[in-house]
XYZ file of C-alpha atoms in Angstrom:
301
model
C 100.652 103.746 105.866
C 103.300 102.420 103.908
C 105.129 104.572 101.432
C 105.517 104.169 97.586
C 105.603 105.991 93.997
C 102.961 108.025 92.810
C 103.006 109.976 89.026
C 101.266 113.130 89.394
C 100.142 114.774 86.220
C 97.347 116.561 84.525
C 95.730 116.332 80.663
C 96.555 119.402 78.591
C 93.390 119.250 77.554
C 92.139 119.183 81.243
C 94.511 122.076 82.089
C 94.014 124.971 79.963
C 95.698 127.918 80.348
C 98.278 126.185 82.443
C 101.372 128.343 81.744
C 100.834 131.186 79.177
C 103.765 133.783 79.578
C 107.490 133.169 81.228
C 106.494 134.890 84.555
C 104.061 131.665 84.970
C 107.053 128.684 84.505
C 108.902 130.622 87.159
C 105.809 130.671 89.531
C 104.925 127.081 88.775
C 108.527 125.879 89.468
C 109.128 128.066 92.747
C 105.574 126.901 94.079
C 107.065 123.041 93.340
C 109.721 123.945 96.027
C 107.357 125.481 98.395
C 104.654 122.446 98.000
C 107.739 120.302 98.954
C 108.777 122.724 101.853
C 105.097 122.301 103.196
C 104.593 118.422 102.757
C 106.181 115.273 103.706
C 106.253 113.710 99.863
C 109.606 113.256 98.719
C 109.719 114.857 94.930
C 111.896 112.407 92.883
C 111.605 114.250 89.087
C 109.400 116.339 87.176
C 108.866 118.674 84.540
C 106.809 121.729 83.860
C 105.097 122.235 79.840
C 102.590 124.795 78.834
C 99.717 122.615 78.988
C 100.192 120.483 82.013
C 102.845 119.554 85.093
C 104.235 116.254 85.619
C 105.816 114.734 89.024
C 107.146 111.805 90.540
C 107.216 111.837 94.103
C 107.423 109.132 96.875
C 105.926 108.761 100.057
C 102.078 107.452 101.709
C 98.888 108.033 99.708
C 98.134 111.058 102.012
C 101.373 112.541 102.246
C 101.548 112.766 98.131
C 97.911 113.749 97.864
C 98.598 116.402 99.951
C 101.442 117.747 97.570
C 98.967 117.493 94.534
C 96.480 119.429 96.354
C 98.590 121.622 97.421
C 99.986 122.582 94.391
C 96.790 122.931 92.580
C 95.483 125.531 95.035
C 98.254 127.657 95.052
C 98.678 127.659 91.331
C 95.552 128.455 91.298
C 95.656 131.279 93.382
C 98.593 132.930 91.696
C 96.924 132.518 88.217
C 94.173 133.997 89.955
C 96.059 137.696 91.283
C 98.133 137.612 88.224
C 95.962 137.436 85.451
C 94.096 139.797 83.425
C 90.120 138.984 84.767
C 90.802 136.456 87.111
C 92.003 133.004 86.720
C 90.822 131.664 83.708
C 92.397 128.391 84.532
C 91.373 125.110 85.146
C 94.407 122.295 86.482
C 93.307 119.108 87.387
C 95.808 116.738 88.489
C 95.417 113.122 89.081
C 97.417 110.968 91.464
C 98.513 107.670 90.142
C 99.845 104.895 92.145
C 103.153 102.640 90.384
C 102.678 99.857 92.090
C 105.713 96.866 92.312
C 106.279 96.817 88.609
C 109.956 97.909 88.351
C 109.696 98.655 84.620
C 106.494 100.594 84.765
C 108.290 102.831 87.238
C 110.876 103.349 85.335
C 109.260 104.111 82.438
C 107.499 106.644 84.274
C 110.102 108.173 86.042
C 111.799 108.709 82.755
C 108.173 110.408 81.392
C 108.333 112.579 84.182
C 111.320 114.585 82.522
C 110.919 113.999 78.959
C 107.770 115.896 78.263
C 109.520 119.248 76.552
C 111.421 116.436 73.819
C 108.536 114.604 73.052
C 106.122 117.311 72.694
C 108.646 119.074 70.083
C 110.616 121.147 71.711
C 114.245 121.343 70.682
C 115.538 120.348 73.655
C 116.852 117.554 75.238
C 115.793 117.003 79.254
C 119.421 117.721 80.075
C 119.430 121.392 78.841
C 115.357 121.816 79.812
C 115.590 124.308 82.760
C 112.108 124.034 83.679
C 112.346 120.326 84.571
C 114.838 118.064 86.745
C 116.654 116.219 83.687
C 119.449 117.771 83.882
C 119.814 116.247 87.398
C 120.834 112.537 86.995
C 123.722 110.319 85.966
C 125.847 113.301 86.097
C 129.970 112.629 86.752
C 131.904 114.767 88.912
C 131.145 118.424 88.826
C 128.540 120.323 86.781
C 127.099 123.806 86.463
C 122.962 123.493 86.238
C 121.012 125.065 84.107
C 119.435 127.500 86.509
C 122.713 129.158 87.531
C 122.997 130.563 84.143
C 121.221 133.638 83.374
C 119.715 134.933 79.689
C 122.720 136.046 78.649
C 124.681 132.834 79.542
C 126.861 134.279 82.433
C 126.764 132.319 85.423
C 125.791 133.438 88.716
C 126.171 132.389 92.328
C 123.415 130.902 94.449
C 122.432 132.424 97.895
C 120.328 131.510 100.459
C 116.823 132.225 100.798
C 117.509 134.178 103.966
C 119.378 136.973 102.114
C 116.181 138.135 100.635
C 114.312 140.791 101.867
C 110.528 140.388 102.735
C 109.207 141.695 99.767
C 111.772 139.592 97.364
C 110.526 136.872 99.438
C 106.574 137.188 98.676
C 107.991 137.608 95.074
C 109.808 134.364 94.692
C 107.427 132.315 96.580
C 104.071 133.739 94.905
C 102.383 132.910 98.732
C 102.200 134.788 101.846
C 100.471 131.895 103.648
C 104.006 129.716 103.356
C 107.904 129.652 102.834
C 110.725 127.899 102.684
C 113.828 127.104 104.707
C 116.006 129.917 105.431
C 119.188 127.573 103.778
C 117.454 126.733 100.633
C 119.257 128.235 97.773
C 118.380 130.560 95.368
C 119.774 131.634 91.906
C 117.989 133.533 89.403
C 115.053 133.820 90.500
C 114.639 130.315 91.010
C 114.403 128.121 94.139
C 116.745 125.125 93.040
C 115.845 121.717 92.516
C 118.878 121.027 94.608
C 117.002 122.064 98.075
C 114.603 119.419 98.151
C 114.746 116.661 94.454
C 115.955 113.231 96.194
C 118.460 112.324 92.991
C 119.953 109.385 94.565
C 116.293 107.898 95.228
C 115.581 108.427 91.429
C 119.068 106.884 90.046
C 117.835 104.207 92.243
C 115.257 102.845 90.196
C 117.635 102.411 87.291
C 120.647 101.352 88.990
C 123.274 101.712 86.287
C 123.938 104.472 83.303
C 123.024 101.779 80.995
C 119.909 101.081 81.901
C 118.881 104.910 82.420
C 119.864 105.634 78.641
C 117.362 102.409 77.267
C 114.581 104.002 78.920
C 115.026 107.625 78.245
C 115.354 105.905 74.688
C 111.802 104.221 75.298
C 109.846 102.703 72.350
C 106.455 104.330 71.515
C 104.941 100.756 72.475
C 106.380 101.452 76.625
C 104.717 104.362 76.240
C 101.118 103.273 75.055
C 101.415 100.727 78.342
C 101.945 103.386 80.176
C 99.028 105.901 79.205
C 96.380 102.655 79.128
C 97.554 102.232 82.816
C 97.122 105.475 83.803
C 93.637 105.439 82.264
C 92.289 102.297 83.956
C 93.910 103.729 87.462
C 92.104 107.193 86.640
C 88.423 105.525 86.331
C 85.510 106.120 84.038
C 83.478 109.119 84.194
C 79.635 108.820 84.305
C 77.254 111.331 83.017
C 76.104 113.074 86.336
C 72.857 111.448 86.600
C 73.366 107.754 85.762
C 76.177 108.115 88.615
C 73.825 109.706 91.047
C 71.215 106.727 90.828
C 73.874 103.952 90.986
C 75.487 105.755 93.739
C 71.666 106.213 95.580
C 70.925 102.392 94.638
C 74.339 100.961 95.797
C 73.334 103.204 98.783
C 70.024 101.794 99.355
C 71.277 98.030 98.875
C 74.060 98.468 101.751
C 72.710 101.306 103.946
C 68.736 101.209 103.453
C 69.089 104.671 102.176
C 69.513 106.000 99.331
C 71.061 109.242 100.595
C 74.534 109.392 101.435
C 74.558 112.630 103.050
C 72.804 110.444 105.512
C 75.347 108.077 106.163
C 78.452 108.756 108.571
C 81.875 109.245 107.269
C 82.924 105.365 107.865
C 79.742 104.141 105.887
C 80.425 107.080 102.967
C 84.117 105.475 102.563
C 82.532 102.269 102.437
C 80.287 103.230 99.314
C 83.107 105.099 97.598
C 85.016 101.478 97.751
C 81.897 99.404 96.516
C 81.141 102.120 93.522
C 84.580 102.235 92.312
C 85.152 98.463 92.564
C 82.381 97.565 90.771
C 81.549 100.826 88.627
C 85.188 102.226 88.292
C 84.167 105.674 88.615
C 86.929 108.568 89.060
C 88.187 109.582 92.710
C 86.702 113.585 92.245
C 83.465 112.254 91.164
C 83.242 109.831 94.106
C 84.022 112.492 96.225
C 81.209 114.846 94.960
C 78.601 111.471 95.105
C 79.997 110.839 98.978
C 80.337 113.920 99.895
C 83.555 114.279 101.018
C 86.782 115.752 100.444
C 89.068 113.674 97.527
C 91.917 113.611 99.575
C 90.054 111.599 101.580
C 87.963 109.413 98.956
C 91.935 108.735 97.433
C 93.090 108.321 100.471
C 90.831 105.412 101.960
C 89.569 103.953 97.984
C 91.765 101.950 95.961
């Protein structure tokens, strides 16, 4: 499968409860690290808010899928043994393909790590820690963000392998993966630096230049954008109109109008027709299929 850009992001208003003390933007930015550890996407940028994550990673449909997944379930699962009652958390995250239009790209590259400014933070991406903006277009030597601590002293990384096994389950908030032994560590976060492909994102702009007009982008760019991402994300049915155009696209290709009695080949067949001609969302086509969405995305354009 050939490889490409996909933005990676969830609503606020799909994610609530997303990050709702400090320990949680520590969690959620250590488990980015680990998902990329335990997945062959290539993260390019991203940036972490209270109400929802963004990413832009590269690599095949599957490969960045996985990552999404992957990152949802363990987020999940640490919301789950940290909080009060259980996780009362929902995070939905969708995976958008960029396609070959250079400009969309980079205005969604630069989206990726201006979240914390243009939700009203006072901050600009460069001095966000809990995003990679401080990352690119940089000239000769820098100290990041994450080396400093509260107090503003700086302190030295060292490697993940100098932690003991308990400090380990700590940082990673998983005892079902890890990270390389060399991966470096500072703070009490695992840096961007192990595993964010800066070059690949510089890339995409080229030149300093261009890089500042975009991070500069017009509300307009950004209206393109969000329309975009809402015809790639598909329309959601009320559950029982989609069940009977599902069962009646069913019937009209398969003679039945139960999928569950189709085989996998002829359920990825009906996911296609539906969302060509009904444009319904890849988790509901999953749930009318009956079968997993990394497959449905995987296989459904």
């Amino acid at each position: 499968m050939n490889k490409e850009y996909f933005h990676v992001c969830a609503k606020g208003a799909d994610s609530r409860n997303f990050i709702i003390s400090k320990a949680d933007y520590f969690a959620a930015f250590n488990l980015i690290g680990v998902c990329a550890a335990n997945s062959e996407a290539v993260v390019v940028s991203f940036s972490i808010e209270d109400s929802h994550p963004h990413f832009l990673l590269w690599g095949t449909k599957m490969e960045c899928s996985r990552f999404k997944v992957l990152f949802e379930t363990l987020y999940i699962h640490y919301a789950a043994a940290t909080r009060k009652g259980g996780a009362d958390l929902v995070l939905r995250c969708e995976l958008y393909p960029i396609g070959d239009d250079l400009d969309y790209l980079r205005n969604v590259a630069v989206y990726t790590i201006i979240q914390a400014t243009k939700d009203g933070k006072s901050v600009m991406p460069y001095d966000y820690p809990w995003g990679t903006g401080s990352m690119y277009f940089r000239n000769g030597y820098y100290t990041p963000v994450w080396l400093f601590d509260e107090n503003g002293s700086i302190h030295e990384p060292v490697p993940f392998a100098s932690y003991g096994a308990r400090e380990k389950r700590v940082l990673l908030h998983t005892r079902s993966y890890t990270i390389p032994d060399q991966w470096l560590v500072c703070n009490g976060i695992i840096l961007p630096v192990n595993y964010v492909d800066v070059a690949k994102f510089e890339s995409i702009y080229v030149t300093f230049n261009r890089f500042r007009v975009f991070l500069a982008s017009p509300r307009s760019r950004e209206e393109a954008m969000l329309t975009r991402m809402a015809e790639e994300k598909g329309v959601m049915l009320e559950d029982l109109e989609a069940r009977k155009v599902c069962g009646d696209c069913s019937k009209m290709m398969f003679g039945t109008s139960d999928p569950r009695r189709l085989d996998p080949r002829d359920r990825i067949s009906l996911a296609q027709q539906l969302r060509r001609q009904f444009r319904l969302t890849f988790r509901q086509l999953a749930t009318l299929v009956r079968l997993p969405e990394t497959e449905v995305r995987t296989f459904v354009q």
